[in-house]
PDB file of C-alpha atoms in Angstrom:
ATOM      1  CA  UNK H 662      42.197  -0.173 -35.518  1.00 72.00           C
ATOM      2  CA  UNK H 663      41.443  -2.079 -31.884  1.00 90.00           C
ATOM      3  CA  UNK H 664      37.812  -2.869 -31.523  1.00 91.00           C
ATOM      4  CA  UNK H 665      36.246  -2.787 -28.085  1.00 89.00           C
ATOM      5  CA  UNK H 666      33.231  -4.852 -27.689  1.00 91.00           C
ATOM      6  CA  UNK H 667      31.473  -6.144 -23.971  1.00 85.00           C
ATOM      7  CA  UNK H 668      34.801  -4.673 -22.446  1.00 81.00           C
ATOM      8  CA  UNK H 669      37.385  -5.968 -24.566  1.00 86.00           C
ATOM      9  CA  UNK H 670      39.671  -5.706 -27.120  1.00 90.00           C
ATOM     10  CA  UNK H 671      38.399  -8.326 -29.578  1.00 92.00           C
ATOM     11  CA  UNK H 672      39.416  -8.916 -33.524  1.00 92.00           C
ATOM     12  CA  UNK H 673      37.440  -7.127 -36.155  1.00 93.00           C
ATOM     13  CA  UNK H 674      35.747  -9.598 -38.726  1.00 92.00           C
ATOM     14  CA  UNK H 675      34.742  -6.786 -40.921  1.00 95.00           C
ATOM     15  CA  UNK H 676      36.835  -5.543 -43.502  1.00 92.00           C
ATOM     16  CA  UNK H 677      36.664  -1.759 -44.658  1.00 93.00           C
ATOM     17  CA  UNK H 678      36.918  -0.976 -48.344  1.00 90.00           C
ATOM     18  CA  UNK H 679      38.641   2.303 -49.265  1.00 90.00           C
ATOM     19  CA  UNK H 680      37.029   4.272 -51.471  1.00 87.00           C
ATOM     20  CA  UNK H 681      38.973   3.410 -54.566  1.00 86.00           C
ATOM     21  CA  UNK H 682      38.765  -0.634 -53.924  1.00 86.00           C
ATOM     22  CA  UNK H 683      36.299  -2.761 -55.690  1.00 80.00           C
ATOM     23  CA  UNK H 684      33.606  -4.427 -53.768  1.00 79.00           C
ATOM     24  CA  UNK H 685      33.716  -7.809 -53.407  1.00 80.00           C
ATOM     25  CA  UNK H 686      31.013 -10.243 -54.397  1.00 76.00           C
ATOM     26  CA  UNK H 687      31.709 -12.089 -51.042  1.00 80.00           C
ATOM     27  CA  UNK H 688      32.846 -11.400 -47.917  1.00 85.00           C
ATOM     28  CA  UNK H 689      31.600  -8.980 -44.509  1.00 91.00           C
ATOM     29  CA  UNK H 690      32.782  -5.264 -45.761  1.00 90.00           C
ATOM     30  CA  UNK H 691      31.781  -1.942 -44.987  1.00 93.00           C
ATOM     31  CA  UNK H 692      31.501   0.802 -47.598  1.00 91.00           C
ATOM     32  CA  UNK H 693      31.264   4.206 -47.072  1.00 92.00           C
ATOM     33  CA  UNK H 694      27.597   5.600 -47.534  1.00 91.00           C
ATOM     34  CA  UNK H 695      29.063   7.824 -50.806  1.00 88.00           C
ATOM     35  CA  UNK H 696      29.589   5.099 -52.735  1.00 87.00           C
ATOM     36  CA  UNK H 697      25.990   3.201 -51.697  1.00 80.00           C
ATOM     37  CA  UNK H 698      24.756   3.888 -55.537  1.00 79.00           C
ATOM     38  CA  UNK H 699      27.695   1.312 -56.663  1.00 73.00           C
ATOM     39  CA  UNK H 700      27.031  -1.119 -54.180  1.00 70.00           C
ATOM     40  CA  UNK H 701      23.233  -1.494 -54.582  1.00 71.00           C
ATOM     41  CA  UNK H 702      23.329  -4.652 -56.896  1.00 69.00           C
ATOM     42  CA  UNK H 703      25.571  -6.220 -54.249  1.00 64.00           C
ATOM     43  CA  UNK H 704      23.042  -5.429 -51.337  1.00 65.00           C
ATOM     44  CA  UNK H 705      20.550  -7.233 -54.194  1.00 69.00           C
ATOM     45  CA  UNK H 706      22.548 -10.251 -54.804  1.00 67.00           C
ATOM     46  CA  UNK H 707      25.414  -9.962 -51.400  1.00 65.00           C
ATOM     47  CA  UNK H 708      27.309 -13.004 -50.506  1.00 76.00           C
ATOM     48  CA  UNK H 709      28.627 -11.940 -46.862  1.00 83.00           C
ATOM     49  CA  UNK H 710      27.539  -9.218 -44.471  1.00 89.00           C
ATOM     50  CA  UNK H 711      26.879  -5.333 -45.455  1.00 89.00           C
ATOM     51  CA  UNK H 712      28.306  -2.544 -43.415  1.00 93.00           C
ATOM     52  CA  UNK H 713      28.293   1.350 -44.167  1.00 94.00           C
ATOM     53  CA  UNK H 714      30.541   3.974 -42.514  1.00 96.00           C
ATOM     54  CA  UNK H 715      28.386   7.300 -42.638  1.00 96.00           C
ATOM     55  CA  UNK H 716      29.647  10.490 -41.489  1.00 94.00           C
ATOM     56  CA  UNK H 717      28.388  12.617 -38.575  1.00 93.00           C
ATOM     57  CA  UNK H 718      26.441  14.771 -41.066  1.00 93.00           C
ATOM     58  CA  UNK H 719      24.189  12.263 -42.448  1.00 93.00           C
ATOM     59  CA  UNK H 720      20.662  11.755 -41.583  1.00 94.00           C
ATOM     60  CA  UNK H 721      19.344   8.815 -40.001  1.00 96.00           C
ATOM     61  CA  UNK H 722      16.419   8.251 -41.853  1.00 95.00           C
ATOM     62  CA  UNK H 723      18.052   8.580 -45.577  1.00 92.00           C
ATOM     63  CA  UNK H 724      19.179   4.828 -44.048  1.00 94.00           C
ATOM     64  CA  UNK H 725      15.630   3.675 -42.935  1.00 95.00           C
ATOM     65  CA  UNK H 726      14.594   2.303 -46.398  1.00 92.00           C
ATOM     66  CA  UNK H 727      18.088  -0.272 -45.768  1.00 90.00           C
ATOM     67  CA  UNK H 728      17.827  -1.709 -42.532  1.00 94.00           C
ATOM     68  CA  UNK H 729      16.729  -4.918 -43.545  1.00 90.00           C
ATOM     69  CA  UNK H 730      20.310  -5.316 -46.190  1.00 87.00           C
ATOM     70  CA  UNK H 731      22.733  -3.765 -43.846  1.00 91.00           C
ATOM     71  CA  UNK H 732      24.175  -5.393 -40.866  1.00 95.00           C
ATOM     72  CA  UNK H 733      26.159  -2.645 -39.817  1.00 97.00           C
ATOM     73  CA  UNK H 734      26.534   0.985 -39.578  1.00 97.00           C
ATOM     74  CA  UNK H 735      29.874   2.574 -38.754  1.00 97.00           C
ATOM     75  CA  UNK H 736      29.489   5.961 -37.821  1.00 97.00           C
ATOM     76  CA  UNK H 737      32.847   8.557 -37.474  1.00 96.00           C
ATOM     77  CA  UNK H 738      33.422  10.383 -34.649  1.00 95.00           C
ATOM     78  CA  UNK H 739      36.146  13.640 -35.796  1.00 91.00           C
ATOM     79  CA  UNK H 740      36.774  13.791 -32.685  1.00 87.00           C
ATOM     80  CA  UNK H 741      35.770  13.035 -28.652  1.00 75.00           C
ATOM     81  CA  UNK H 742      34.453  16.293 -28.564  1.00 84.00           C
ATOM     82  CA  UNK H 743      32.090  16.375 -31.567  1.00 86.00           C
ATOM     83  CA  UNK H 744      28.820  14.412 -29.516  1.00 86.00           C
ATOM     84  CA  UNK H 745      26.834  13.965 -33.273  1.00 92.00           C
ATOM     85  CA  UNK H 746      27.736  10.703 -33.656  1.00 94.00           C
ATOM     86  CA  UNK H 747      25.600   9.759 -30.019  1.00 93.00           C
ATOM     87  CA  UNK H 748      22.597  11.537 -31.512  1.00 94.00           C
ATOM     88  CA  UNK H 749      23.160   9.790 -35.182  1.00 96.00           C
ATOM     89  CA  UNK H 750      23.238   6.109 -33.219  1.00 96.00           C
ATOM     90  CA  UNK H 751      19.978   7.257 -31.016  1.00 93.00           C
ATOM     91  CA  UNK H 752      17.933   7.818 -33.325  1.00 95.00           C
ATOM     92  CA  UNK H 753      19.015   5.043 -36.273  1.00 97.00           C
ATOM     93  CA  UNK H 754      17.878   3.032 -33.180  1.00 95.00           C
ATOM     94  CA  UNK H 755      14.781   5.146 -32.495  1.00 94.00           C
ATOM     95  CA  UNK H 756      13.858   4.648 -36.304  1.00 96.00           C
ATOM     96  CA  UNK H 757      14.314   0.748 -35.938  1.00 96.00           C
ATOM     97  CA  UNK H 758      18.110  -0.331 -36.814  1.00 97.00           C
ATOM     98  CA  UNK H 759      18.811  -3.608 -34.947  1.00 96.00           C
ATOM     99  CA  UNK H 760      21.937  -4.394 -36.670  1.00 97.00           C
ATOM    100  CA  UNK H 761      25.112  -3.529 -34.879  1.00 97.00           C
ATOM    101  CA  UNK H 762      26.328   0.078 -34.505  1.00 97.00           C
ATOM    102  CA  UNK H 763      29.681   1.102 -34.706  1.00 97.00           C
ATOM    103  CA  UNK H 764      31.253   4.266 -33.251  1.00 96.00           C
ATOM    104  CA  UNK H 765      34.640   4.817 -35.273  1.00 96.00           C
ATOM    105  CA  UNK H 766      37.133   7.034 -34.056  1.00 95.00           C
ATOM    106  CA  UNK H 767      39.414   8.639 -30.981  1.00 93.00           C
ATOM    107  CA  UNK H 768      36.168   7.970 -28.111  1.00 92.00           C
ATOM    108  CA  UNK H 769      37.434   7.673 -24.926  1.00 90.00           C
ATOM    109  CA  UNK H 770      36.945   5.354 -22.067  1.00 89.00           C
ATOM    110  CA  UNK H 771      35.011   7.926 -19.974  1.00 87.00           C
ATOM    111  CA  UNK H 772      32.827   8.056 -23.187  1.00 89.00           C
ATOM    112  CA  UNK H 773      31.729   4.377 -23.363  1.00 87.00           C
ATOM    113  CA  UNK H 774      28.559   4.179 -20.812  1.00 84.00           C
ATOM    114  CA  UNK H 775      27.064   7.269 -22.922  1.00 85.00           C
ATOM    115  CA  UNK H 776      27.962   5.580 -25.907  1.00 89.00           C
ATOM    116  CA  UNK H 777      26.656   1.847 -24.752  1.00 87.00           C
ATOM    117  CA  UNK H 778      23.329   4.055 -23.514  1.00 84.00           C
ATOM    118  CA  UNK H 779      23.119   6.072 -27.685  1.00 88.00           C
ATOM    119  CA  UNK H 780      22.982   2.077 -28.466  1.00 92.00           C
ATOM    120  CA  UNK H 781      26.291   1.527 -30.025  1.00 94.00           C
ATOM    121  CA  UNK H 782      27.565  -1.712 -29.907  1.00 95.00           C
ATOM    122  CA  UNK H 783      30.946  -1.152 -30.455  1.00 95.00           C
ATOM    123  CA  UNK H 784      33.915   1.056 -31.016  1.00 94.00           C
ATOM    124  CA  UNK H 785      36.717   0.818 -33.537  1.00 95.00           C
ATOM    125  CA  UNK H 786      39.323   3.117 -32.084  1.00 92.00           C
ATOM    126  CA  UNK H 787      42.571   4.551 -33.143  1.00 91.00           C
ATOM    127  CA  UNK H 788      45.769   2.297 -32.602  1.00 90.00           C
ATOM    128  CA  UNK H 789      47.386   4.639 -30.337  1.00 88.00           C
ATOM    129  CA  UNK H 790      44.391   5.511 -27.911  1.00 81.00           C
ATOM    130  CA  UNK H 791      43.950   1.466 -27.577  1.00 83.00           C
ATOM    131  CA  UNK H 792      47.516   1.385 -26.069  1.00 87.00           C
ATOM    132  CA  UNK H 793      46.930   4.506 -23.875  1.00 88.00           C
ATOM    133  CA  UNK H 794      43.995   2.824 -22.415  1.00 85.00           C
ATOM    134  CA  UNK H 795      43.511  -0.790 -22.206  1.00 84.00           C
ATOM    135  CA  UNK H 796      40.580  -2.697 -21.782  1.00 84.00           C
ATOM    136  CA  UNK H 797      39.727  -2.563 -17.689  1.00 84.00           C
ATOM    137  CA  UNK H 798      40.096   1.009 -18.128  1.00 83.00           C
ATOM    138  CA  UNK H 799      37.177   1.073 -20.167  1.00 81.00           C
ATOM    139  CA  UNK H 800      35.260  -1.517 -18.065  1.00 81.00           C
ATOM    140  CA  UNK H 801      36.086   0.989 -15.261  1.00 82.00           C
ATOM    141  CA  UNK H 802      34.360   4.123 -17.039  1.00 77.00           C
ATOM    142  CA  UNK H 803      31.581   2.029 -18.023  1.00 73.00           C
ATOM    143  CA  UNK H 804      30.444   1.056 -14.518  1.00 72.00           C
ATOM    144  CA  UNK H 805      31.158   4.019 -13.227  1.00 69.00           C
ATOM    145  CA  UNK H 806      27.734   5.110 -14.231  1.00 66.00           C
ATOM    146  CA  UNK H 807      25.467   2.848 -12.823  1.00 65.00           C
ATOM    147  CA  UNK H 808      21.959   5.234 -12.551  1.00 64.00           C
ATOM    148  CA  UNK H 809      20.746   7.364 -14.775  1.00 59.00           C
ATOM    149  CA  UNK H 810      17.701  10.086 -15.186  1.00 59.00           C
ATOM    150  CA  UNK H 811      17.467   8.725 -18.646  1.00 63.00           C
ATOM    151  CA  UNK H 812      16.884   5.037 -20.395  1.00 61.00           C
ATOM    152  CA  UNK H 813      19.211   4.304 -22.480  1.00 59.00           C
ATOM    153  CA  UNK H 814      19.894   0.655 -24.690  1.00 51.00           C
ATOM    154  CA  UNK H 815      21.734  -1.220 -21.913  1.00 57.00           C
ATOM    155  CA  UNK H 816      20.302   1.057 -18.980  1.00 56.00           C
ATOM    156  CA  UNK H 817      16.125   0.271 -19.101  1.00 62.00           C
ATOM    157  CA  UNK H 818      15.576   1.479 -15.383  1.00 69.00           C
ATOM    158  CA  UNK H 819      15.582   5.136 -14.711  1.00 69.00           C
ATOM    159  CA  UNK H 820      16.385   6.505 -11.640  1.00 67.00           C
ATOM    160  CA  UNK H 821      12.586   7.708 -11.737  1.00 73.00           C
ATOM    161  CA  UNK H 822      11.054   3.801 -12.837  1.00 74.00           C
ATOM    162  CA  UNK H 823      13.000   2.596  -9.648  1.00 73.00           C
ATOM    163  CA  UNK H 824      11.513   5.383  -6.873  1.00 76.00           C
ATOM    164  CA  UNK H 825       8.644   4.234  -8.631  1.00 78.00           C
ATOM    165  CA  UNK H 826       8.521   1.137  -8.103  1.00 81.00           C
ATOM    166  CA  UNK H 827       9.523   1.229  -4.727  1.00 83.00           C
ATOM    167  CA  UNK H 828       6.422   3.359  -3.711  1.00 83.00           C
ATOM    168  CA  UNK H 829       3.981   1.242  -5.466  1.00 78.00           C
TER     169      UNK H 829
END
């Protein structure tokens, strides 16, 4: 699947394991969070980067006690109308995850300022959305918003903070 990243299509270095592969003893991979029990020796002992794909039903802080062995954290979006996956990425962010944050599955462009604000850093999207909208498209949605009433990851400034500062 086409990853968008700062505005562009760029290659994925991470490799996702299906749940009947093996895991690797080397190598960047993400796991889904079902099978964390069988990975734990390798978050022990990993040679390469740590990613897991959660689903939009899991709950943030059942990942809290990992943030320091996992580098990434794919979560799936059903669909573009199912918003969980914004509120999952807020508050793994909220509870301290400074790793990257993945939204995986069919976002749209119009979606990507709300999800840059949520704190993803990226989204893995379906091959056939990528081709229905390219990358300027999404550059387009994402500075179409350019206030905002709240702060978000890559938005600081409120609308509020700035009449603020301007009567102070």
């Amino acid at each position: 699947m086409p990853l968008m990243r700062d505005f562009s299509f760029v290659n994925d270095l991470w490799r996702k394991l299906a749940d009947n592969e093996d895991v690797p003893r080397d190598g960047d991979v993400i796991i889904n969070f079902t099978r964390l029990d069988e990975v734990a020796d390798r978050l022990k002992s990993q040679v390469g980067k740590t990613g897991l794909h959660i689903s939009n039903t899991v709950k943030p802080a059942q990942l809290q006690p990992l943030f320091n062995q996992i580098a990434l954290i794919s979560v799936a979006f059903t669909a573009f109308n199912d918003g969980r996956g914004f509120s999952i990425a807020k508050r793994l962010r909220h509870l301290g995850f400074t790793g990257t944050l993945r939204a995986t599955g069919p976002l749209i462009a119009d979606q990507y300022a709300y999800a840059k604000a949520c704190g993803f850093d990226e989204i893995d999207l379906p091959e056939t959305l990528a081709q229905r909208q390219p990358a300027d498209q999404w550059q387009k949605a994402a500075n179409a918003i350019s206030l905002s009433y709240q702060r978000g990851y890559h938005r600081p400034a409120t609308i509020l903070d700035q009449r603020r500062a301007r009567a102070s």
